[in-house]
Each structure stands twice: as structure tokens, then as C-alpha cells.
Amino acid sequence: MAKVEVCIIVDYKLYNIFLEKNNYDVAVARTALEKYFAALIAMVNERYKEINEPRLSIKISLSDLWVAQSIMEASWVETHRNFLTNNVVGTHALESISKWLEDQKVLRKKYDHVMVFTGHPLVNERSKTIQGIAYVGEICHKSRSASLMHDMGKYQSAGVAAHELGHSLGAFHDGAVNNTACPPEQNYIMSPTEYGSNNGKLNYMYLSECSIKQITNVLR
């Protein structure tokens, strides 16, 4: 079994959202964050538990939770924020996160993948809204095994987190040039649109055969 230990990083904006919800009680907000992301990772794990492939078994677990206590501590997001729209350019922020991971001294526990959650909306370089972003096939790379997601509350990010982790594990979008055998309309985890949601098909809890094959090739 491949065990993937995830370190979650919460940016200052999202931390403040939890603080506000909990009457600015730091201890209560911290506990709320811990419970929220423990449950979210459990939801991600449920999706990967459903892999029906003898050669591939994956367990996702939470190894650590680090929370930015200031704008400066979340500079990898804040420096790429448009102060008029509050939108963050995902590709630029992910690059900064990767550079920060190369030299950071605050993450003490062992991890295989870093998930960064922000309270700011994410956009691509064409200013189109995105839910998350990750490097493809970099799960074994020290600083590039990372993903960035916009957390909108109520565990809506569980499907996004599973999708972006799939990229890090080596899966491309269903329907891409190298995945034409798996149409995106089937709504598996790695569908490029509406992932993590139920659009009438129940496949959003599962990886397609294309994704399973690609992840197996990376982890073997």
C-alpha cells in the first residue's frame, strides 16, 4: 500500500475566516481548523480507497497542519493577490509556494504532499476562475509536491483536493490528448470540469481507468 502523508497549510485569509466564525478565540479557531481539515482529508481518502486495482492501493492521511499567523507568513499567496479583486493568480502563487518549500523551517513533520488552502479566489493567467492547481507527477519532488486550493467552506474543497492530489500523483485530466479513452463527461475525479460535484453521475467519487493507470506508473 502506498501511504501519502499530507501536510495542510492554511493561509492568513482563511485563518481569519475561521477566527471570525469563532468570535476571534484563537484556541477555538485552531480546534475548528483541525477538525475541519481532518474531516476533509478523510473525504479525500474515501475517494482513493475506492480504487479497484490489485496493483494500486493508496491511503491518504493528515500528517500536520500549519496556519499562517500574518500576511507576511502567507506572502506566497499575498504577493500574487490583486488588491482590487482579491483574486490570486494560481500559477504564480504555486511557484512561490514551491520556492518557499525549498528552504522553509516551520514544517517539522514528515510529509509527502503539501496542500495549501486559501480564503482568496483563484484565477488563471487569463483571469478565469479556477478552484485549484498542482504540478503533475511531482509527488516525489521535495518542493513541487504541492497543490493550492480555494476553500469555500462546507467541505466543498474535498473533491478539488482529491483532483489536485491526483495531478501530483501523475494523473492528467480525463479527455486530455493522452486520456481520450476516458471522456470528461463521465465525471470521474480527474474530469476537468465540475469535479467533486454530483451532476447526475456518481463517478465523482472514483478515479477513471486512465487515471489509475497513470498513477500506477508513477508509484510503481
Short mmCIF file of C-alpha atoms in Angstrom, two decimals:
data_model
loop_
_atom_site.label_atom_id
_atom_site.label_comp_id
_atom_site.label_asym_id
_atom_site.label_seq_id
_atom_site.Cartn_x
_atom_site.Cartn_y
_atom_site.Cartn_z
CA MET A 1 0.00 0.00 0.00
CA ALA A 2 1.22 3.49 -0.89
CA LYS A 3 0.77 5.85 2.05
CA VAL A 4 0.53 9.54 1.21
CA GLU A 5 1.01 11.82 4.21
CA VAL A 6 -0.41 15.28 3.61
CA CYS A 7 0.67 18.49 5.31
CA ILE A 8 -2.01 21.16 5.15
CA ILE A 9 -1.12 24.85 5.13
CA VAL A 10 -3.79 27.46 5.83
CA ASP A 11 -3.17 30.99 4.59
CA TYR A 12 -3.82 34.11 6.66
CA LYS A 13 -7.07 34.97 4.87
CA LEU A 14 -8.63 31.57 5.57
CA TYR A 15 -7.35 31.67 9.14
CA ASN A 16 -9.16 34.98 9.62
CA ILE A 17 -12.37 33.48 8.26
CA PHE A 18 -12.20 30.78 10.94
CA LEU A 19 -11.30 33.36 13.58
CA GLU A 20 -14.35 35.46 12.69
CA LYS A 21 -16.64 32.42 12.79
CA ASN A 22 -15.34 31.61 16.28
CA ASN A 23 -15.55 35.08 17.86
CA TYR A 24 -11.81 35.64 17.43
CA ASP A 25 -11.00 32.98 20.01
CA VAL A 26 -7.61 31.70 18.80
CA ALA A 27 -7.80 28.34 20.58
CA VAL A 28 -11.33 27.61 19.41
CA ALA A 29 -10.48 28.65 15.84
CA ARG A 30 -7.43 26.37 15.84
CA THR A 31 -9.53 23.43 17.04
CA ALA A 32 -12.14 24.18 14.37
CA LEU A 33 -9.43 24.19 11.68
CA GLU A 34 -8.04 20.88 12.92
CA LYS A 35 -11.46 19.22 12.90
CA TYR A 36 -12.40 20.67 9.52
CA PHE A 37 -9.27 19.55 7.70
CA ALA A 38 -9.12 16.16 9.42
CA ALA A 39 -12.62 15.53 8.06
CA LEU A 40 -11.70 16.90 4.63
CA ILE A 41 -8.68 14.61 4.32
CA ALA A 42 -10.86 11.69 5.39
CA MET A 43 -13.17 12.56 2.48
CA VAL A 44 -10.20 12.59 0.11
CA ASN A 45 -9.09 9.22 1.46
CA GLU A 46 -12.57 7.78 0.87
CA ARG A 47 -12.20 8.58 -2.82
CA TYR A 48 -8.80 6.89 -3.08
CA LYS A 49 -9.98 3.88 -1.09
CA GLU A 50 -12.36 3.12 -3.96
CA ILE A 51 -9.52 2.25 -6.37
CA ASN A 52 -10.30 -1.21 -7.73
CA GLU A 53 -6.87 -2.20 -8.98
CA PRO A 54 -4.78 -5.03 -7.44
CA ARG A 55 -1.52 -3.22 -8.22
CA LEU A 56 -2.58 0.08 -6.65
CA SER A 57 -3.69 0.77 -3.10
CA ILE A 58 -3.43 4.27 -1.61
CA LYS A 59 -4.08 5.62 1.87
CA ILE A 60 -4.24 9.39 2.39
CA SER A 61 -3.60 10.73 5.90
CA LEU A 62 -3.04 14.10 7.56
CA SER A 63 0.46 14.49 8.98
CA ASP A 64 0.45 18.14 10.02
CA LEU A 65 -1.47 21.42 9.92
CA TRP A 66 0.36 24.74 9.74
CA VAL A 67 -1.50 28.04 9.91
CA ALA A 68 -0.12 31.38 8.73
CA GLN A 69 -0.42 33.92 11.55
CA SER A 70 0.20 37.02 9.44
CA ILE A 71 0.12 38.33 5.88
CA MET A 72 3.91 38.04 5.79
CA GLU A 73 3.75 34.35 6.70
CA ALA A 74 1.43 33.87 3.73
CA SER A 75 3.46 36.01 1.34
CA TRP A 76 3.50 33.18 -1.23
CA VAL A 77 -0.20 33.97 -1.80
CA GLU A 78 -0.43 37.64 -0.82
CA THR A 79 2.25 38.85 -3.24
CA HIS A 80 0.15 37.49 -6.12
CA ARG A 81 -3.16 38.99 -4.99
CA ASN A 82 -4.92 41.70 -6.95
CA PHE A 83 -5.84 44.20 -4.24
CA LEU A 84 -8.88 45.40 -6.21
CA THR A 85 -10.45 42.00 -6.84
CA ASN A 86 -8.67 39.93 -4.14
CA ASN A 87 -8.07 37.31 -6.84
CA VAL A 88 -4.82 35.33 -6.66
CA VAL A 89 -3.11 34.07 -9.82
CA GLY A 90 -2.78 30.37 -9.02
CA THR A 91 0.22 29.54 -11.20
CA HIS A 92 2.29 32.36 -9.74
CA ALA A 93 1.31 31.56 -6.17
CA LEU A 94 2.11 27.86 -6.62
CA GLU A 95 5.56 28.78 -7.93
CA SER A 96 6.15 30.90 -4.82
CA ILE A 97 4.93 28.08 -2.59
CA SER A 98 7.37 25.70 -4.27
CA LYS A 99 10.28 28.10 -3.73
CA TRP A 100 9.24 28.59 -0.09
CA LEU A 101 9.14 24.83 0.48
CA GLU A 102 12.75 24.51 -0.65
CA ASP A 103 14.06 26.48 2.34
CA GLN A 104 11.24 26.67 4.90
CA LYS A 105 11.99 25.77 8.53
CA VAL A 106 8.48 25.69 10.02
CA LEU A 107 7.17 22.32 8.81
CA ARG A 108 8.63 19.86 11.28
CA LYS A 109 6.79 16.66 10.48
CA LYS A 110 7.40 14.31 7.56
CA TYR A 111 5.06 14.72 4.61
CA ASP A 112 4.69 13.53 1.02
CA HIS A 113 2.47 16.30 -0.29
CA VAL A 114 1.59 19.83 0.78
CA MET A 115 -1.94 21.15 0.30
CA VAL A 116 -2.25 24.92 0.66
CA PHE A 117 -5.74 26.29 1.26
CA THR A 118 -6.50 29.97 0.75
CA GLY A 119 -9.52 32.10 1.51
CA HIS A 120 -8.89 34.16 -1.63
CA PRO A 121 -10.45 33.31 -5.01
CA LEU A 122 -8.03 31.77 -7.51
CA VAL A 123 -7.73 32.64 -11.19
CA ASN A 124 -5.53 31.53 -14.05
CA GLU A 125 -3.35 33.89 -16.08
CA ARG A 126 -6.36 34.78 -18.25
CA SER A 127 -8.29 35.82 -15.11
CA LYS A 128 -10.62 32.82 -15.37
CA THR A 129 -11.76 31.39 -12.05
CA ILE A 130 -10.14 28.12 -11.01
CA GLN A 131 -10.68 26.01 -7.91
CA GLY A 132 -7.18 24.63 -7.55
CA ILE A 133 -3.83 23.96 -9.17
CA ALA A 134 -0.98 21.46 -8.80
CA TYR A 135 2.14 20.22 -10.54
CA VAL A 136 1.66 16.95 -12.43
CA GLY A 137 3.64 13.85 -11.44
CA GLU A 138 5.79 15.59 -8.82
CA ILE A 139 4.74 13.59 -5.73
CA CYS A 140 8.36 12.53 -5.14
CA HIS A 141 9.82 16.03 -5.53
CA LYS A 142 10.66 17.86 -2.29
CA SER A 143 9.27 21.27 -3.19
CA ARG A 144 6.98 20.60 -6.16
CA SER A 145 4.75 18.02 -4.47
CA ALA A 146 2.29 20.78 -3.69
CA SER A 147 -1.20 21.97 -4.54
CA LEU A 148 -3.17 25.17 -3.96
CA MET A 149 -6.94 25.34 -3.46
CA HIS A 150 -9.55 28.00 -2.74
CA ASP A 151 -11.53 26.78 0.25
CA MET A 152 -15.15 27.90 0.09
CA GLY A 153 -16.29 26.14 3.24
CA LYS A 154 -18.68 23.27 3.91
CA TYR A 155 -16.11 20.73 2.66
CA GLN A 156 -16.62 21.82 -0.95
CA SER A 157 -12.85 21.55 -1.39
CA ALA A 158 -12.73 17.78 -0.77
CA GLY A 159 -13.30 16.95 -4.43
CA VAL A 160 -10.88 19.68 -5.51
CA ALA A 161 -8.21 18.37 -3.14
CA ALA A 162 -8.66 14.82 -4.46
CA HIS A 163 -8.39 16.16 -8.03
CA GLU A 164 -5.23 18.19 -7.40
CA LEU A 165 -3.61 15.34 -5.47
CA GLY A 166 -4.36 13.16 -8.48
CA HIS A 167 -2.33 15.55 -10.62
CA SER A 168 0.60 15.34 -8.19
CA LEU A 169 0.36 11.55 -8.30
CA GLY A 170 0.70 11.65 -12.09
CA ALA A 171 -2.85 11.80 -13.45
CA PHE A 172 -3.80 14.16 -16.27
CA HIS A 173 -7.32 15.40 -16.99
CA ASP A 174 -9.77 12.88 -18.35
CA GLY A 175 -10.35 13.66 -22.01
CA ALA A 176 -6.88 15.15 -22.50
CA VAL A 177 -4.79 14.15 -25.52
CA ASN A 178 -3.30 11.21 -23.63
CA ASN A 179 -6.63 10.32 -21.97
CA THR A 180 -9.12 10.18 -24.83
CA ALA A 181 -10.37 6.78 -23.65
CA CYS A 182 -11.84 8.46 -20.56
CA PRO A 183 -14.35 11.17 -21.57
CA PRO A 184 -14.62 14.08 -19.12
CA GLU A 185 -18.42 13.85 -19.28
CA GLN A 186 -18.21 10.68 -17.17
CA ASN A 187 -17.40 12.98 -14.23
CA TYR A 188 -14.61 10.98 -12.61
CA ILE A 189 -12.29 12.70 -10.13
CA MET A 190 -9.93 13.89 -12.86
CA SER A 191 -12.63 15.41 -15.06
CA PRO A 192 -11.50 18.98 -15.90
CA THR A 193 -14.93 20.45 -15.14
CA GLU A 194 -17.40 20.04 -12.28
CA TYR A 195 -15.04 17.75 -10.42
CA GLY A 196 -16.08 16.95 -6.91
CA SER A 197 -19.74 17.63 -7.65
CA ASN A 198 -22.67 15.41 -8.44
CA ASN A 199 -24.01 16.27 -11.89
CA GLY A 200 -26.17 13.16 -12.15
CA LYS A 201 -23.27 10.74 -12.45
CA LEU A 202 -21.86 9.11 -9.31
CA ASN A 203 -18.35 8.77 -10.72
CA TYR A 204 -17.11 11.88 -8.89
CA MET A 205 -16.05 9.57 -6.04
CA TYR A 206 -13.84 7.45 -8.31
CA LEU A 207 -10.73 7.62 -10.46
CA SER A 208 -11.08 6.65 -14.11
CA GLU A 209 -9.13 3.76 -15.59
CA CYS A 210 -6.87 6.30 -17.32
CA SER A 211 -6.04 7.99 -14.01
CA ILE A 212 -5.41 4.68 -12.26
CA LYS A 213 -3.00 3.61 -15.00
CA GLN A 214 -1.06 6.88 -14.86
CA ILE A 215 -0.82 6.91 -11.06
CA THR A 216 0.29 3.28 -11.04
CA ASN A 217 3.10 4.13 -13.47
CA VAL A 218 4.34 6.93 -11.18
CA LEU A 219 4.16 4.97 -7.91
CA ARG A 220 5.47 1.61 -9.06
#
